[in-house]
XYZ file of C-alpha atoms in Angstrom:
278
model
C 7.892 -14.957 -8.459
C 7.653 -12.887 -11.648
C 7.654 -9.195 -12.361
C 4.456 -7.474 -11.249
C 5.101 -3.793 -11.858
C 3.906 -2.156 -15.074
C 4.523 -5.218 -17.173
C 4.264 -5.287 -20.961
C 1.318 -7.352 -22.141
C 3.520 -10.363 -22.846
C 4.521 -10.546 -19.182
C 1.045 -10.237 -17.715
C 0.038 -13.834 -18.303
C 3.295 -14.937 -16.681
C 2.548 -12.738 -13.698
C -0.808 -14.466 -13.323
C 0.900 -17.845 -13.286
C 3.110 -16.633 -10.453
C 0.039 -16.587 -8.218
C -0.831 -20.245 -8.792
C -3.503 -19.124 -11.222
C -2.957 -21.245 -14.303
C -6.630 -21.411 -15.064
C -8.247 -18.001 -15.391
C -10.641 -20.045 -17.513
C -8.192 -19.476 -20.368
C -8.611 -23.031 -21.612
C -12.365 -23.118 -21.053
C -14.735 -23.358 -23.973
C -17.918 -22.644 -22.028
C -19.623 -19.274 -22.215
C -18.519 -18.123 -18.736
C -14.952 -19.100 -19.514
C -15.020 -17.177 -22.763
C -16.427 -14.107 -21.035
C -13.785 -14.253 -18.298
C -10.992 -14.601 -20.834
C -12.337 -11.594 -22.746
C -12.470 -9.549 -19.543
C -8.910 -10.531 -18.609
C -7.688 -9.590 -22.080
C -9.339 -6.152 -21.847
C -7.891 -5.483 -18.394
C -4.409 -6.583 -19.477
C -4.506 -4.157 -22.380
C -5.592 -1.315 -20.135
C -2.828 -2.005 -17.611
C -0.263 -2.233 -20.399
C -1.442 1.197 -21.568
C -0.840 2.638 -18.102
C -4.446 2.557 -16.951
C -5.361 2.090 -13.290
C -7.749 -0.094 -11.349
C -10.349 2.670 -11.549
C -10.123 2.627 -15.351
C -11.049 -1.062 -15.335
C -14.088 -0.585 -13.088
C -16.537 -1.637 -15.798
C -14.708 -4.906 -16.470
C -14.410 -5.650 -12.750
C -18.142 -5.057 -12.266
C -18.787 -7.666 -14.925
C -17.185 -10.264 -12.664
C -19.862 -9.468 -10.071
C -22.505 -9.826 -12.772
C -21.155 -13.234 -13.788
C -21.106 -14.319 -10.168
C -24.714 -13.154 -9.744
C -25.678 -15.536 -12.542
C -24.763 -18.401 -10.185
C -27.775 -17.390 -8.049
C -25.867 -17.798 -4.801
C -24.974 -21.444 -5.454
C -21.695 -22.508 -3.826
C -20.441 -24.101 -7.011
C -16.978 -24.754 -8.380
C -17.726 -22.259 -11.164
C -18.592 -19.515 -8.675
C -15.411 -20.156 -6.682
C -13.391 -20.051 -9.901
C -14.839 -16.638 -10.759
C -13.864 -15.220 -7.376
C -10.440 -16.845 -7.684
C -9.868 -15.242 -11.079
C -10.935 -11.831 -9.820
C -8.537 -12.141 -6.875
C -5.668 -12.928 -9.214
C -6.456 -9.889 -11.339
C -6.502 -7.560 -8.332
C -3.172 -8.927 -7.129
C -1.218 -9.546 -10.320
C -2.426 -6.630 -12.418
C -3.215 -3.923 -9.873
C -1.143 -4.865 -6.853
C -4.265 -4.558 -4.701
C -3.383 -7.301 -2.258
C -5.965 -6.237 0.323
C -8.799 -6.779 -2.138
C -7.246 -9.979 -3.455
C -6.834 -11.332 0.058
C -10.433 -10.578 0.993
C -11.659 -12.441 -2.090
C -9.569 -15.518 -1.346
C -10.695 -15.506 2.270
C -14.271 -15.408 0.935
C -13.516 -18.561 -1.043
C -12.143 -20.275 2.063
C -15.168 -19.448 4.184
C -18.007 -19.726 1.693
C -16.740 -22.261 -0.879
C -14.761 -24.743 1.270
C -15.340 -27.791 -0.900
C -13.930 -26.368 -4.127
C -10.576 -26.576 -5.822
C -9.878 -22.823 -5.383
C -10.418 -23.306 -1.634
C -7.713 -25.985 -1.647
C -5.315 -23.442 -3.155
C -6.383 -20.593 -0.891
C -3.687 -20.845 1.765
C -0.912 -20.964 -0.821
C -2.377 -17.947 -2.609
C -2.709 -15.973 0.626
C 0.928 -16.693 1.491
C 1.964 -15.596 -1.992
C -0.048 -12.386 -1.736
C 1.525 -11.597 1.632
C 4.992 -12.187 0.226
C 4.361 -9.974 -2.781
C 2.899 -7.230 -0.603
C 6.039 -7.272 1.553
C 8.199 -7.049 -1.560
C 6.225 -4.057 -2.837
C 6.650 -2.297 0.497
C 10.403 -2.877 0.501
C 10.808 -1.701 -3.074
C 8.747 1.409 -2.381
C 11.432 2.452 0.109
C 14.210 2.216 -2.492
C 13.802 5.865 -3.437
C 16.398 7.937 -5.278
C 18.416 9.959 -2.792
C 17.963 7.558 0.113
C 20.777 5.471 1.558
C 21.079 1.938 0.252
C 20.372 -0.619 2.987
C 23.802 -2.053 3.676
C 24.727 -5.709 3.792
C 27.855 -7.712 4.433
C 28.230 -11.118 2.815
C 30.849 -13.373 1.254
C 31.119 -13.678 -2.516
C 31.334 -16.954 -4.429
C 35.125 -16.899 -4.108
C 34.981 -16.516 -0.353
C 35.907 -12.830 -0.313
C 34.122 -10.177 1.782
C 31.399 -8.338 -0.115
C 29.654 -5.193 1.095
C 28.506 -1.992 -0.626
C 30.283 -0.006 2.087
C 33.535 -1.341 0.694
C 32.993 0.622 -2.516
C 32.723 4.074 -0.983
C 33.438 6.761 -3.581
C 32.477 4.410 -6.435
C 29.323 4.305 -8.498
C 27.968 0.796 -7.889
C 25.399 -1.287 -9.755
C 23.759 -4.059 -7.752
C 22.570 -6.469 -10.401
C 20.086 -9.235 -9.528
C 20.172 -11.869 -12.249
C 20.494 -15.587 -13.062
C 22.059 -17.673 -15.808
C 18.650 -19.290 -16.435
C 16.909 -15.927 -16.958
C 16.515 -15.048 -20.687
C 15.998 -11.280 -20.101
C 19.095 -11.257 -17.876
C 21.196 -12.926 -20.555
C 19.829 -10.507 -23.148
C 20.863 -7.532 -20.986
C 24.258 -8.986 -20.061
C 26.208 -7.709 -23.116
C 25.065 -4.193 -22.241
C 26.159 -4.599 -18.612
C 29.549 -5.957 -19.664
C 30.039 -3.123 -22.160
C 29.206 -0.488 -19.544
C 31.552 -2.109 -17.059
C 34.431 -2.133 -19.548
C 33.763 1.461 -20.556
C 33.408 2.964 -17.084
C 35.218 0.670 -14.646
C 38.492 2.589 -14.813
C 36.541 5.773 -14.098
C 35.063 4.447 -10.850
C 32.225 2.098 -11.800
C 31.746 -1.209 -9.990
C 29.188 -4.013 -10.103
C 27.945 -6.352 -7.410
C 26.214 -9.327 -8.953
C 23.511 -11.149 -7.001
C 22.798 -14.442 -8.716
C 19.628 -16.452 -8.171
C 21.288 -19.603 -9.485
C 21.156 -22.798 -7.468
C 24.266 -24.437 -8.934
C 27.338 -22.446 -7.965
C 29.700 -24.481 -10.162
C 27.561 -23.756 -13.221
C 27.431 -20.100 -12.253
C 31.222 -19.895 -11.869
C 31.701 -21.476 -15.291
C 29.260 -19.060 -16.918
C 30.937 -16.053 -15.294
C 34.320 -17.190 -16.563
C 33.051 -17.818 -20.092
C 31.351 -14.413 -20.249
C 34.322 -12.547 -18.748
C 32.445 -11.029 -15.823
C 35.227 -9.948 -13.409
C 33.085 -8.297 -10.764
C 32.131 -9.888 -7.446
C 29.115 -12.154 -7.263
C 26.933 -13.239 -4.365
C 25.011 -16.484 -4.584
C 23.616 -18.580 -1.747
C 22.051 -21.174 -4.052
C 18.517 -20.437 -2.851
C 17.099 -18.917 -6.060
C 14.047 -16.798 -5.128
C 14.730 -17.395 -1.435
C 18.139 -15.747 -1.844
C 18.884 -13.677 1.264
C 19.465 -10.460 -0.677
C 16.460 -11.011 -2.936
C 14.289 -11.013 0.177
C 16.161 -8.081 1.734
C 15.521 -5.872 -1.296
C 12.053 -7.145 -2.179
C 13.089 -8.324 -5.622
C 10.120 -9.824 -7.464
C 11.578 -9.924 -10.964
C 14.930 -10.218 -12.665
C 16.868 -8.558 -14.038
C 16.535 -6.022 -11.234
C 19.125 -3.318 -10.702
C 19.921 -0.704 -8.084
C 22.404 2.026 -9.010
C 24.186 3.698 -6.103
C 26.386 6.809 -6.036
C 29.723 7.301 -4.306
C 28.005 8.293 -1.067
C 25.983 5.093 -0.948
C 22.749 6.788 -1.994
C 20.355 5.293 -4.502
C 20.331 6.857 -7.962
C 17.623 4.649 -9.399
C 16.256 1.131 -9.746
C 15.332 -1.098 -12.694
C 17.815 0.727 -14.916
C 18.823 -1.170 -18.053
C 19.973 -0.603 -21.608
C 20.830 2.919 -22.692
C 19.077 4.298 -19.594
C 21.573 2.501 -17.380
C 24.576 3.789 -19.312
C 23.241 7.344 -19.241
C 22.751 7.139 -15.471
C 26.254 5.735 -14.920
C 27.812 8.390 -17.151
C 25.961 11.156 -15.347
C 26.917 9.822 -11.917
C 30.554 9.731 -12.963
C 30.134 13.209 -14.495
C 31.326 12.027 -17.894
């Protein structure tokens, strides 16, 4: 699972891979493959510029034109085209209904193709991502944070309710995540600057090796509580909050209400400072 919301161009190809779509004809040297790659590149650039699905209507229509060139033949190439279009609808536009209908078309009309073999896995992935989007959509500023009660990696009770009156950052991360490690110095600096004023952090690690995690936390001087069940993307709290990318943050005020999500860098510090009225 990789970030799927308003990604920079560099992340879009990774998002496509998250849907078991390593092909997208990117390695193809035939004319159809080249045309598909060109279409994908154009759509990626539009999405990166903040454009919508409607803005990419011309490029999407060209997929139908390429499919029409197959003259109705139930070929591997035709199934690949539909597969690629489904991935684009899901990974770039978050249109899981359209993506699902395309994959179901592959299952029913192109049963003897490689994309058909992948169809069930793709449909499960689309359903999972759609659920995550729905959960995240409910994490609106001003609403109460869904509570949880767990045990941290040291065996101590851990629950947001235990930090009433504090400004709390719930930080989803992992030691193996380069963007998380890049953001970590900022998180540590903010913690040191504002902790005495009422700022707390709850770390939610997607690591699988708890001993390695504990060692990393000690080396980096991260004194706040951490939750880790060793399940990586199947982490209980990852699923509860619909996390589809890390780092992912939720900032909560002293009343347990959400201030914002996906806050990092200077934006995070500004939000913490404001919440603490500094």
